[in-house]
Every structure is written in structure tokens, then in C-alpha cells.
Amino acid sequence: MSFALPVELDDIQGLVRFGYKHHTEASFLLLRVTDRDAARRWLASVPVCTAETVEPPPDTALQIALSGDGMRALGVSDTIVDAFAAEFVTGMANDANRARRLGDVGSNDPSRWQWGTGTRVPHVLVLLYALPGRLAGFRSAIEAQCAAGFEKLDCLTTIDLDGIEPFGFMDGISQPLVDWQRKRAAKDAERKDYSNLSCLGEYLLGYPNEYGGYTDRPLLDPALAGTRLPRAEDAPDRADLGRNGSYLVMRQLRQDVHGFWQFVDRQAGGDAGRRETIASAMVGRRRDGVPLIGPADETIEGGGAPGDLNAFTYRSDRDGLRCPLGAHIRRSNPRNADLPPGAPGFISWAKRTLGFDADALAHDLVASTRFHRLLRRGREYGTGVLPEQALGVPSADADTGLHFICLGANIARQFEFVQNAWAMAVRFDGLPSESDPLLGTREPATDGTPTDGFSMPRADGAADRISGLPQFVTVVGGGYFFLPGIRALRFLASPP
Ligand code: HEM
């Protein structure tokens, strides 16, 4: 039997609730444990910002995430570590099959990464956020504190491009609205309309998810945890190590900004307007964030009001005439309900439910977006280049990209699904020979099918088709982490 407990904002790390937008400066420390006791002492007492609202925002904010290797290095027992999700325990880069599914092949192969494999798997990820001008001092203070217990693998720096990602597009517009009030009835009943409101349990362990169930997590004998951990809602006789924690996926994605704009420019024959059209088609939004689907004039639960940049679905554009089916935002969130899209009304519903609508079946792959949402928390790095500058000669040291970060309660069903079944999928939504125009590796599929195409359907039934897309984004590091609740962090940092 389960019983709903209040949401303890003071036990949840702030990153789950906030993007730390005011904190325009950020650095990510990748650490390995060298002295277990010193590392534990630091983790047991370091101040971690919680999800409680603080006005005005604090000058600095620190968040802590641990990898599976990190938990073991801290002395957490195998029984506990192995009760976390299998993909977290195995890690992002330790399984050739996973690497293939994520597109980590060719120049994305983990053997080429700067961090994230072998002895370069971080044990602890420390995320530092600061108001303008406050990061440098904060970072050196934290690094000094860590010196006793950890070796620093790297410190990933970031750059504030004012909401624009390195290719030049506004980013961070679309996010699921997390149901902090727990008003959304958590159940697996069919949902006919796309909703942006998402159950808390999709992002935090210990709460009901969109299936109405509780995601598996380590539930411990209370004798082991005393009163240090909360009880599980769905198993009150167990201590819940997962509650208020979230998995954190991090990928360092290098962006070839020059390659992107120069390729698009060649396709456009040097025509500036056409260049913008093609680049926007690949993203699914214009550079200023306006969605290609046209006036965003739908009312979506939890999705904003008509007129804002996020109030749309693709219901009125099933053939991709306005926003290509393979555009990055359409692949990464097809904005579908639990049924393939179709006309409103009972007859259409019955046809689609019973599988008599051949057209709808082609869309089956992309149904039920609500089980595959990501809370994105990434930051850009490197140097910003305007698209117009990108048409010039690239500077030799241009290293810019995205520290992609997303949170979710289920890495396999959320990040891995979106990356594999949507972004990398060669036949996404019935498309031939394509993959995500931004993220694709362009490596042929296992059956030899090319993946380097991109099509922009036209009203006459044909499509403007581009082929020979080069790879624009290269994975240079990554890992799976757990962003524990504060009590769970202190528990994991305490001697067994
Ligand atoms: C360097 C790599 C990437 C770039 C340049 C990029 C760029 C963008 C841009 C410009 C948007 C539109 C802004 C918005 O709707 O918020 C967007 C949206 C999005 N991206 Fe990416 N992205 C990258 C990697 C990824 C990865 C690896 C994933 C997940 C596997 C992902 C998932 C999403 C999602 C879920 C959305 C929101 C779609 C929606 O809800 O409409 N992106 N991205």
C-alpha cells in the first residue's frame, strides 16, 4: 500500500527544480576519489543548494552527483550499488551494445573520449553555479577543499551565450512542466492529448511516474539507515535511498559550427535566406526560437498559452510540410499523446485504437511522448561564433559545444530512448535514410542503409532532399550519474 508524503524541497537538489538561469557562470568538476575517508568527510558536510526557493538567489550554488564507480570508491556496498538502474551501474561507455545504440561509434567512439572511460570515469561530479563575477573565487575554494580526498580529472568550463547554443539557435525553450503539486493523476490510462505536465516521478525517484508506478531503486532495511533516510511511499517498511534523487546524464558534445554553416550555405547556393530556411528546418525552430510549425496557437496542459514559443503540437502538420518530420525538435519530442495522431472524434479514435488506420500505424513509433521526456540542464562551452562569422575561415583552436545534461528517473526509458529510438533512428516516422540532422553520426546503419539524408517535404508530395550531411556534433566525453537527495548523499558518504 502506498501513501503520499509531502514533497520535501529541502531534501531535493536545486537543479531538479531550477536551471540556475541567474547563475550565468558555471563549471563542472570531474573528480576521482584518492582518499576515501577525506572524500566521505567532504561529501558528508559540503553545503548543497536545495530546491527550496531562496530570494534573492544565493551568490553561488553547488550540486553533487555520483557515478556507480564513485559509489564503490566511497565504500558503498555492492548490494546497494547494484540496486540502482542497470544502465547507471554499467555506465555510459562500458558496453559496446549501448555505445552502438547511443551512436557512440566512429568518431564518437568512447575510446576517443577525453573523459568517461576506464580511469577517466569521474567518481564525483561537482556542479558549480555562480552569479556574474562570483565563480572564480568559489571554484578555487571548492577545489582547495577537495584536494585532500580527490584527484581532479578535469574542470569543464562553460560560457554564457545568453540562451543561444553555439550553432546560433535559441535553446532551453521547451521543458516539461514538473508536477510539483502532485495534481496530475498518475495512471497508465490512455491519454488522448499531448500534455506538457509531467509526473514528479518521471524526474525524481520515490514518487509515482507516468505509469502510476514507482521506478525501481534501492530500498533498504531500516535497521541499516535508522532515521537517516525517508521511508518509501510504496513500501513503508523500507528506507528509500532513491527518494528525492534523479539520474543525471552528461555528454560533452563538440559542435562543428563552421562545418554546419558552411555545409548549409553550400546547399543554399550562397543565398542567405535559403541558408536560414535549411538550418531552421534542421532544428525545427528559427534562430530566434519561433517554431516552424507556425503560430503557436494551441492550448496545451502545462505547455504555455497560445502565442508563446511552446504552445504547439504537430497534429496539424502530419506530413511535415511546415516542420520536417526529421527536424531535431520533432525527433526529440514528437509531442504525441498515447495514440498515433489523427482527426478528433470517436470514429477516428476507434480506427486508430483498433489499428485500422494505415496512416496512423506509420506514426506508431513516435507515440506516447509522455514516457520519454527529459529535463534539460545543459550549458554551452568554448567561444561563441556568429553564423555569419562561421562562414569565414575557422580558427584552428575552435573548440565549442554543449555540455548536455539531462535529468530523469529512468535513463533507459528517457535519455537512451530519445537518443536511440528517435534521434539516431534511421527510419524515424517512416523517413528513409536519415538520422537527427544535428546529432547524427552519418555512419551507415547495420544493414548498410545510409543515414546522412535530410528531407523537407513539399506540398506537391515530393521533398527537397539533402544528402551527404557531414557529422556536426561529436561526443568527446560522458557519463551516467546519480544526483541524490541530500539525506541520501549524506548516507552514501557515511562509513558502512
Ligand atoms: C550539440 C547538441 C545539441 C544541440 C545544438 C541542440 C539544440 C537544440 C535546440 C536549438 C533546441 C530548440 C530549443 C528548445 O526547444 O528548447 C533543442 C531542443 C531539444 N533538444 Fe537538443 N540539442 C542538442 C543535443 C540534444 C540531445 C543529445 C538531446 C537528447 C538526446 C536533445 C534533446 C532535445 C529536446 C528534448 C528538445 C526539446 C524538444 C521539444 O520539446 O520540442 N538535444 N535542442
Coordinates of C-alpha atoms and ligand atoms in Angstrom, one line a residue, residues 165-167 169-176 194 196 251 253-255 283 285 289 309-310 312 314 328-330 332-335 372-374 376 401-402 404 406 414-415 418-420 423 436 438-439 473, ligand 1:
E165 CA 23.6 27.5 -28.3
P166 CA 26.8 27.5 -30.5
F167 CA 25.1 26.9 -33.8
F169 CA 19.7 29.0 -32.1
M170 CA 17.8 29.9 -29.0
D171 CA 17.9 26.9 -26.7
G172 CA 16.2 25.8 -23.5
I173 CA 12.7 26.9 -24.6
S174 CA 10.9 23.6 -24.3
Q175 CA 10.9 21.8 -20.9
P176 CA 8.4 19.5 -19.3
Y194 CA -0.3 15.8 -25.6
N196 CA 3.4 19.2 -21.1
R251 CA 27.6 14.3 -22.6
L253 CA 29.2 17.4 -27.4
R254 CA 31.6 19.3 -29.5
Q255 CA 29.9 21.3 -32.2
V283 CA 16.3 22.4 -35.9
R285 CA 12.7 26.4 -35.0
G289 CA 13.2 30.3 -31.2
L309 CA 7.0 29.6 -28.2
N310 CA 6.0 26.3 -26.9
F312 CA 2.1 23.7 -30.3
Y314 CA 2.4 18.6 -34.8
H328 CA 15.8 17.9 -34.3
I329 CA 13.0 19.2 -32.0
R330 CA 10.4 16.9 -33.7
S332 CA 13.4 14.7 -29.7
N333 CA 9.8 15.4 -28.7
P334 CA 7.2 14.4 -31.3
R335 CA 4.5 15.9 -28.9
H372 CA 10.2 9.9 -22.8
R373 CA 10.6 13.5 -21.6
L374 CA 13.9 15.0 -20.5
R376 CA 17.5 19.6 -19.9
G401 CA 29.9 22.9 -27.9
L402 CA 27.4 21.8 -25.4
F404 CA 24.5 18.3 -22.5
C406 CA 19.5 15.9 -18.6
Q414 CA 14.1 8.7 -21.2
F415 CA 17.6 9.7 -22.4
V418 CA 15.2 9.6 -27.1
Q419 CA 18.8 9.3 -28.3
N420 CA 18.4 5.8 -29.8
A423 CA 17.5 10.9 -32.7
D436 CA 18.9 13.6 -36.5
L438 CA 22.2 17.9 -35.7
L439 CA 23.3 14.8 -33.8
V473 CA 28.3 17.1 -33.4
Ligands
HEM1 C1 25.1 19.9 -29.5 C2 24.0 19.2 -29.5 C3 22.6 19.8 -29.5 C4 22.2 20.9 -30.0 C5 23.0 22.0 -30.7 C6 20.8 21.0 -29.7 C7 20.0 22.1 -30.0 C8 18.7 22.3 -29.7 C9 17.8 23.4 -30.0 C10 18.3 24.7 -30.7 C11 16.6 23.1 -29.5 C12 15.4 24.1 -29.6 C13 15.1 24.8 -28.3 C14 14.1 24.3 -27.4 O1 13.0 23.8 -27.9 O2 14.2 24.3 -26.2 C15 16.6 21.8 -28.9 C16 15.6 21.2 -28.2 C17 15.6 19.9 -27.7 N1 16.7 19.1 -27.7 FE1 18.5 19.5 -28.4 N2 20.4 19.9 -29.0 C18 21.5 19.1 -28.9 C19 21.5 17.9 -28.3 C20 20.4 17.2 -27.8 C21 20.5 15.8 -27.3 C22 21.7 14.9 -27.1 C23 19.2 15.5 -26.9 C24 18.7 14.3 -26.3 C25 19.1 13.1 -26.6 C26 18.4 16.7 -27.1 C27 17.1 16.8 -26.9 C28 16.3 17.9 -27.1 C29 14.9 18.1 -26.6 C30 14.1 17.0 -25.8 C31 14.5 19.3 -27.0 C32 13.1 19.9 -26.8 C33 12.2 19.5 -27.9 C34 10.8 19.9 -27.6 O3 10.3 19.7 -26.5 O4 10.2 20.5 -28.5 N3 19.2 17.7 -27.7 N4 17.9 21.3 -29.0

